[in-house]
Short mmCIF file of N, CA and C in Angstrom, two decimals:
data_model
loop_
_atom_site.label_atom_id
_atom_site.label_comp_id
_atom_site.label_asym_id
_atom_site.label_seq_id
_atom_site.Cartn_x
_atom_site.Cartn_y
_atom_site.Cartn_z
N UNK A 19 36.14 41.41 -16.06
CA UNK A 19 34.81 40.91 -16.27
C UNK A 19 34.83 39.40 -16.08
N UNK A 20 33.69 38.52 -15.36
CA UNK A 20 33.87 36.98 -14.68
C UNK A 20 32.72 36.76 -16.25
N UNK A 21 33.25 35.69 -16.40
CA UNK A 21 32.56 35.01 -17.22
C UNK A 21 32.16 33.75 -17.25
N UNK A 22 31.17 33.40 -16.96
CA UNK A 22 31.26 31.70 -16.90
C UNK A 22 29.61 31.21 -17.67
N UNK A 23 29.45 29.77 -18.02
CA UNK A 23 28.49 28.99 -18.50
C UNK A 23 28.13 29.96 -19.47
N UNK A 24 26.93 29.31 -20.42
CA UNK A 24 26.40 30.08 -22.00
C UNK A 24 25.28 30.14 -21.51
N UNK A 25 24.51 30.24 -20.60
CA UNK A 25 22.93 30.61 -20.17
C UNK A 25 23.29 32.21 -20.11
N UNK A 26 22.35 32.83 -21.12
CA UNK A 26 21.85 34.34 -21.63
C UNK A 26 20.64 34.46 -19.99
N UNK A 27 21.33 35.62 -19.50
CA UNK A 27 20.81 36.28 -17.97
C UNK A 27 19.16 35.90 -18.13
N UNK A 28 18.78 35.69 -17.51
CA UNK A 28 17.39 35.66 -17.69
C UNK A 28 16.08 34.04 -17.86
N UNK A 29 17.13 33.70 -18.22
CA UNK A 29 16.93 32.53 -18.94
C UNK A 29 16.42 31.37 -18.07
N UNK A 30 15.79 30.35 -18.19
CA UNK A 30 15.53 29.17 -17.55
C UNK A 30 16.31 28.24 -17.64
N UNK A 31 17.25 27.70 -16.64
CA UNK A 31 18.08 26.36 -16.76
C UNK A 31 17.20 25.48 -17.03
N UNK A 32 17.88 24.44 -17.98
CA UNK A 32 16.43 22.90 -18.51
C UNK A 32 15.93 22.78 -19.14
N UNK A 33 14.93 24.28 -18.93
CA UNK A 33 14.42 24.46 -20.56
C UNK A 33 14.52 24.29 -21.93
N UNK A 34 14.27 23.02 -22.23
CA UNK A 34 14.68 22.66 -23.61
C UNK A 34 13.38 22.60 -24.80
N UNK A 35 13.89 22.05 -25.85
CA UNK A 35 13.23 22.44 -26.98
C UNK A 35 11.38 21.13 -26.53
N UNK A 36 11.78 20.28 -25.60
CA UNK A 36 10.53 20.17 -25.60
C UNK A 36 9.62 20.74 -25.26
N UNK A 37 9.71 21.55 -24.52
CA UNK A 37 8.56 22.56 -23.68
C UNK A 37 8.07 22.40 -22.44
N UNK A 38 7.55 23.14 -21.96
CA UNK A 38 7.19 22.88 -20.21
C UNK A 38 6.44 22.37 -20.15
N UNK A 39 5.21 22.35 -21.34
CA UNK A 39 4.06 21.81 -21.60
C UNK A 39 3.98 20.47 -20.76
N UNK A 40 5.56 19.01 -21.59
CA UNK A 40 5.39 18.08 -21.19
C UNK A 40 6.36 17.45 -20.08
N UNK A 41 6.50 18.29 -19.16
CA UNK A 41 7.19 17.92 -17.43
C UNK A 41 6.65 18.78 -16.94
N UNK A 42 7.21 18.66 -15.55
CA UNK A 42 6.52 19.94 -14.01
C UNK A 42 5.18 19.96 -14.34
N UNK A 43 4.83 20.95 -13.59
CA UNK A 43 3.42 21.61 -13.00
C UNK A 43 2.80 21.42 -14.57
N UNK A 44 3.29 21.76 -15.52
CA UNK A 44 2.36 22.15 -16.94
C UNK A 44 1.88 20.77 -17.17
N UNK A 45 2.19 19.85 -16.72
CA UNK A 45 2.04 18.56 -17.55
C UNK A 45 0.78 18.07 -17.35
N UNK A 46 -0.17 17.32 -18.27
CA UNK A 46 -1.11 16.92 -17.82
C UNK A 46 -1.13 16.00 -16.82
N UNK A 47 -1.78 15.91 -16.30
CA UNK A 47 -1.82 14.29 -15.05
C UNK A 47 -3.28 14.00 -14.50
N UNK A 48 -3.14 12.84 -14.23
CA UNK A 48 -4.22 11.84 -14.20
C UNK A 48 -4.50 11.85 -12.42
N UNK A 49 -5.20 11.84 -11.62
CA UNK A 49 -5.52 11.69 -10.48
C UNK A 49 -6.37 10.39 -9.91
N UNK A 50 -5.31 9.29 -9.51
CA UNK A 50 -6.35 8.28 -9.07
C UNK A 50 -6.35 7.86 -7.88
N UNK A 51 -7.83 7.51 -7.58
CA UNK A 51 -7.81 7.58 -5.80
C UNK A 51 -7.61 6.21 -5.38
N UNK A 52 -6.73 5.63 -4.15
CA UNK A 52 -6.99 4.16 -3.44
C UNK A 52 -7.48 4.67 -2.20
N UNK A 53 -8.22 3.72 -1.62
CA UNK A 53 -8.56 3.17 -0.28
C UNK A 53 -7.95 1.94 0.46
N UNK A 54 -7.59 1.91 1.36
CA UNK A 54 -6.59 0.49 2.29
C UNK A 54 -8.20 0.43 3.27
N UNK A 55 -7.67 -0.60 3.48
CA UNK A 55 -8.55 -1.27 4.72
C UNK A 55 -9.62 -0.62 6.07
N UNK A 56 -8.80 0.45 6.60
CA UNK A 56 -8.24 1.62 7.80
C UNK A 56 -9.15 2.60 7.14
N UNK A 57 -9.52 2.33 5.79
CA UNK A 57 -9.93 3.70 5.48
C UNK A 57 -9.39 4.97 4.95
N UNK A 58 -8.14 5.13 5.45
CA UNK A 58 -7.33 5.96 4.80
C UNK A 58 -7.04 5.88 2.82
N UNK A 59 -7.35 7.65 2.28
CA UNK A 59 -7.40 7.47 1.29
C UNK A 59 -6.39 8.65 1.14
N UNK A 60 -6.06 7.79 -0.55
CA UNK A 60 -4.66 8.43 -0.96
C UNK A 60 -4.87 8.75 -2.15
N UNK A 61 -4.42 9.79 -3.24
CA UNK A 61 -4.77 10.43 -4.50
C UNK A 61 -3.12 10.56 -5.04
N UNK A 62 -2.65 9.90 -5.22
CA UNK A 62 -1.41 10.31 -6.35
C UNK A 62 -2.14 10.48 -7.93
N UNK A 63 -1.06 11.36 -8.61
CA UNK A 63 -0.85 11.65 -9.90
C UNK A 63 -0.26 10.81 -10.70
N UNK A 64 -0.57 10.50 -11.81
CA UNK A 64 -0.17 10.27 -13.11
C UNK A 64 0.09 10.82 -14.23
N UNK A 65 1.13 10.79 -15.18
CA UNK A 65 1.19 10.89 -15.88
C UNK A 65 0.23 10.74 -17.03
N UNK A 66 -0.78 12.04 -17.84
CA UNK A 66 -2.21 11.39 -18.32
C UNK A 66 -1.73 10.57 -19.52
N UNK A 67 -0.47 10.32 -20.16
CA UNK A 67 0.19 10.25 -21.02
C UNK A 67 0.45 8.41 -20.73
N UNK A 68 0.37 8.06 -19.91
CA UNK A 68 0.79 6.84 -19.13
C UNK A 68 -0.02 6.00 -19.58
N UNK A 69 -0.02 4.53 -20.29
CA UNK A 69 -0.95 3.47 -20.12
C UNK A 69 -1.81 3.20 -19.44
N UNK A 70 -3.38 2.90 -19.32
CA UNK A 70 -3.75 2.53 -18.00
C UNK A 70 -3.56 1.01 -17.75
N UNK A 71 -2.84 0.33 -18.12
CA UNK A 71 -2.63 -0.58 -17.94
C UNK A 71 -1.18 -0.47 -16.65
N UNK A 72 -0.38 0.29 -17.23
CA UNK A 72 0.95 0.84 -15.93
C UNK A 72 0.47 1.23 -14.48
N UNK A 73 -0.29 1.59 -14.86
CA UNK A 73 -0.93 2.27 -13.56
C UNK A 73 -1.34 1.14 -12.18
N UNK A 74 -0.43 1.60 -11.40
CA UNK A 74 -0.97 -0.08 -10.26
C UNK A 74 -2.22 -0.36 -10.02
N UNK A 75 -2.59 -1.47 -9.68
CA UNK A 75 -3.74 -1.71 -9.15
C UNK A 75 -3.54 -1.42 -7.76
N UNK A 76 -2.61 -1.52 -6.75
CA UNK A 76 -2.54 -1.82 -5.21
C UNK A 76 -1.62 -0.95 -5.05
N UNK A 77 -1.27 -0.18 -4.26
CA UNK A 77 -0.28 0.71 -3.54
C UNK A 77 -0.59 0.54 -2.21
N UNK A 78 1.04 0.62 -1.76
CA UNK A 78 0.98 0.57 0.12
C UNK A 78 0.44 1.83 0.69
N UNK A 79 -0.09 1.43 1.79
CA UNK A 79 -1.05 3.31 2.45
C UNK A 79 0.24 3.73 3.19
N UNK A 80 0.06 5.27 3.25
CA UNK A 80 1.65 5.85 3.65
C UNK A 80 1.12 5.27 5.17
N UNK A 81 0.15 5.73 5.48
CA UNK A 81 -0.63 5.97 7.04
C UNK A 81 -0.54 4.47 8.24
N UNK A 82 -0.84 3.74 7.35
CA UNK A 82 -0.52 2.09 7.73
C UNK A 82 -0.10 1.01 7.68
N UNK A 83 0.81 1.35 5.59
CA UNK A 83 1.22 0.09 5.65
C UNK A 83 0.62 -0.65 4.95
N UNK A 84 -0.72 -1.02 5.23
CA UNK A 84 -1.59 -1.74 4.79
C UNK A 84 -1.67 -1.79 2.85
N UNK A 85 -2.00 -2.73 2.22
CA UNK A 85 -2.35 -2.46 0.73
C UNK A 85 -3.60 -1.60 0.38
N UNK A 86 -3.63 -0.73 -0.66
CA UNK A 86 -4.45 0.26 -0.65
C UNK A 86 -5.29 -0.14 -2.35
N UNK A 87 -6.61 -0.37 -2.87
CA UNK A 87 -6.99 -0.64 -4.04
C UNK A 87 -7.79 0.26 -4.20
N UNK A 88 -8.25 0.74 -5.67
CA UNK A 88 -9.16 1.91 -6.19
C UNK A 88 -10.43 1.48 -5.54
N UNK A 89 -11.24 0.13 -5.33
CA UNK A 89 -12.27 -0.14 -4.85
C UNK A 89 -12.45 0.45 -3.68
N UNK A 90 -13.19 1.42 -3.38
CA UNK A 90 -13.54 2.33 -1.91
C UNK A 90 -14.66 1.04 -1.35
N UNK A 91 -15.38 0.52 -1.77
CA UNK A 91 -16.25 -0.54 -1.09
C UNK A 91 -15.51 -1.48 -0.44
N UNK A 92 -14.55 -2.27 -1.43
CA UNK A 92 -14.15 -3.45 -0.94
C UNK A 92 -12.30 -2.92 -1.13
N UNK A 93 -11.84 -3.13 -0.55
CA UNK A 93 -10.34 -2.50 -0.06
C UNK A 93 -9.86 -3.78 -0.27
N UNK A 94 -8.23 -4.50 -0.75
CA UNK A 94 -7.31 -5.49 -0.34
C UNK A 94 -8.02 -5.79 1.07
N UNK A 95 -7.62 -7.11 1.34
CA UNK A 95 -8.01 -7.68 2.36
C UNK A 95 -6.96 -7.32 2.82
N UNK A 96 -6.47 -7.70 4.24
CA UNK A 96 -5.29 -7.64 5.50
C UNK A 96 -4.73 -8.71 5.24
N UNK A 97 -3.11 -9.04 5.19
CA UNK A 97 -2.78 -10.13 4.50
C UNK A 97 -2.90 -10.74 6.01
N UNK A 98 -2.93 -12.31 5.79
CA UNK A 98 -3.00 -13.12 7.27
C UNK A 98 -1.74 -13.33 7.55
N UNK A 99 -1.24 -12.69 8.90
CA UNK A 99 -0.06 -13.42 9.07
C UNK A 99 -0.11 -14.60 10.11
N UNK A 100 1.01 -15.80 10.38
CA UNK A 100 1.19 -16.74 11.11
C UNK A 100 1.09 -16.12 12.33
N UNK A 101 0.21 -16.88 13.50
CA UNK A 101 0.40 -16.58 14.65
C UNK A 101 1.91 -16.76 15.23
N UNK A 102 1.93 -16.30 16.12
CA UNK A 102 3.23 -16.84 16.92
C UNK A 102 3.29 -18.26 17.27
N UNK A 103 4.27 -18.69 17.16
CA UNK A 103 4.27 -20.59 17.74
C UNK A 103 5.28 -20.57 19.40
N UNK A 104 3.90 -21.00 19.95
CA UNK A 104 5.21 -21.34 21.04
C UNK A 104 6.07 -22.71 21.32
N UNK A 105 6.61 -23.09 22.46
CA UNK A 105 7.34 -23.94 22.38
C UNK A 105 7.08 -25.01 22.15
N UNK A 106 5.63 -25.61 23.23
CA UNK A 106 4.99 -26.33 23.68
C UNK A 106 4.43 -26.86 22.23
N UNK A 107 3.73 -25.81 21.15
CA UNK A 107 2.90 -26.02 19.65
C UNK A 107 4.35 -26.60 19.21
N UNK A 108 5.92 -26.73 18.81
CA UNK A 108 6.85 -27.06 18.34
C UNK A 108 6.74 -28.40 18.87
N UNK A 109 6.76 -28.45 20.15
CA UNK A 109 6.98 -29.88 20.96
C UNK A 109 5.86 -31.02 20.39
N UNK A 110 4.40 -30.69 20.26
CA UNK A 110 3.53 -31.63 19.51
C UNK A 110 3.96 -31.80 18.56
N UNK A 111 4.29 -31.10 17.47
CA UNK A 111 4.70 -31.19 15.95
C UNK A 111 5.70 -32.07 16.17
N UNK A 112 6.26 -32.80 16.89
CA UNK A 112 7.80 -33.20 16.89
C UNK A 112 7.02 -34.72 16.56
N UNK A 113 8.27 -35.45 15.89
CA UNK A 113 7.83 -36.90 15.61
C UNK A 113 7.76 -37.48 16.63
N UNK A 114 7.55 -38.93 16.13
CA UNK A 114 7.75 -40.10 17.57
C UNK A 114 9.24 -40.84 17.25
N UNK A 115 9.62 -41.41 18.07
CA UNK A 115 10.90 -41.85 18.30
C UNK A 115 11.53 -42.99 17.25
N UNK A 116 9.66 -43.88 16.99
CA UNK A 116 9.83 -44.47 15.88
C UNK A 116 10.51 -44.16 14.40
N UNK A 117 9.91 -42.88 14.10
CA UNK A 117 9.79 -41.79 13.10
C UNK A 117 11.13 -41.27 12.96
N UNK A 118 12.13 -40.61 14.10
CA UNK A 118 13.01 -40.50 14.52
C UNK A 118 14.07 -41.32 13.34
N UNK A 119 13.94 -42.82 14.30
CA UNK A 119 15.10 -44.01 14.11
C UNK A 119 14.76 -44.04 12.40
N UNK A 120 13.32 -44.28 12.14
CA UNK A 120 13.55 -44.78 10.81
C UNK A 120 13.98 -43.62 9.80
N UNK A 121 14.29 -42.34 10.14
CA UNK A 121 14.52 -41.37 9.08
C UNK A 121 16.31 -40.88 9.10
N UNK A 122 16.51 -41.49 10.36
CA UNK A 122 18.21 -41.45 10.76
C UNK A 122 18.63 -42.74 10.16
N UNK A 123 18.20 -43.70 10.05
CA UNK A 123 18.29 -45.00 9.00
C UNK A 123 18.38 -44.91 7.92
N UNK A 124 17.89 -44.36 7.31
CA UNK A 124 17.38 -43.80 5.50
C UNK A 124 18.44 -42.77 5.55
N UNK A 125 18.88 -41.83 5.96
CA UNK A 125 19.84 -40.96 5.98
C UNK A 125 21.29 -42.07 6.54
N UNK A 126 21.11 -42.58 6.77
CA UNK A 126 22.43 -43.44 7.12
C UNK A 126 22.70 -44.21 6.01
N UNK A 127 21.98 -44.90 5.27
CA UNK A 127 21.99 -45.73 4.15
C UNK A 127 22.32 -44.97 2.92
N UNK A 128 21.55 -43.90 2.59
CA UNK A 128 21.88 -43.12 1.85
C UNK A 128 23.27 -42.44 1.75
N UNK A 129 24.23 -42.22 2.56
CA UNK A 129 25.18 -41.74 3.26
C UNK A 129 26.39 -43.15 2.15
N UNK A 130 26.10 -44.12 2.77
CA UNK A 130 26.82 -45.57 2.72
C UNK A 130 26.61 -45.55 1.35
N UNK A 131 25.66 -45.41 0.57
CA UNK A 131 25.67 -45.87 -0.87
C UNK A 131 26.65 -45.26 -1.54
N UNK A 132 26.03 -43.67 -1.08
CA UNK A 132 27.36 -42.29 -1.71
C UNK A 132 28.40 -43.21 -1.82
N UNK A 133 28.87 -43.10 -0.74
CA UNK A 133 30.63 -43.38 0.09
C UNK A 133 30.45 -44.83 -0.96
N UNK A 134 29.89 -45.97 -1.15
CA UNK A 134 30.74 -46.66 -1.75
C UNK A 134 30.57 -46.84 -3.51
N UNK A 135 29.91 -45.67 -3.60
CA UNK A 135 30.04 -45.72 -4.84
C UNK A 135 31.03 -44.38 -5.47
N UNK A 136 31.75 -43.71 -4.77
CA UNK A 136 32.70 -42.73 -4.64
C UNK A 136 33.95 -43.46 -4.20
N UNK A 137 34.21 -44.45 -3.43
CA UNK A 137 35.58 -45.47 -3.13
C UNK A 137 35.52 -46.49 -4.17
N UNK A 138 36.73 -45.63 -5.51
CA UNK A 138 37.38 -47.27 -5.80
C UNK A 138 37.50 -48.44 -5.09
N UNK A 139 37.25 -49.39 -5.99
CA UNK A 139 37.30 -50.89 -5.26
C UNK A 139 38.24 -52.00 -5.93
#
């Protein structure tokens, strides 16, 4: 005769003295809806047991990505991202030569103070 583990035939593995009542399918839960931007709407569950304070305000949409808020009128905005910079937009931003010398100066001086206040004298 094989004998193994103390689960009586029949029985539910897990099943413990709290009850089914409060996990799985039995459990109560809360249903709240977001909307993203796109339109796409999403309904996860909660725990009805849960704070409503825990409960997010914003979730990402599976569909886009996008941030998703309970407001069906007004949705998260689209965050702004930076355009692309090309070379030419880098090349204006660049100083003038003046600008240049006097900030390689100040970094040179600064440099010299270190150094002689780090060399015994």
């Amino acid at each position: 005769m094989a004998s193994g583990g103390s689960a009586i035939r029949g029985s539910r593995v897990g099943a413990g003295p709290m009850g089914e009542q409060d996990r799985g399918f039995h459990a109560e839960r809360l249903q709240v809806f977001y909307w993203c931007a796109n339109g796409h709407q999403q309904s996860p569950y909660f725990l009805a047991s849960i704070e409503p304070e825990e409960i997010p305000v914003t979730l990402d949409c599976p569909n886009c990505g996008l941030p998703s808020g309970r407001d069906k009128e007004n949705p998260p905005s689209v965050t702004k991202l930076e355009p692309y910079k090309t070379h030419l937009a880098y090349v204006k931003e660049r100083r003038t030569e003046e600008e240049a010398a006097n900030l390689l100066d100040e970094a040179l001086e600064q440099l010299r103070t270190r150094r002689s206040r780090l060399t015994p004298q």
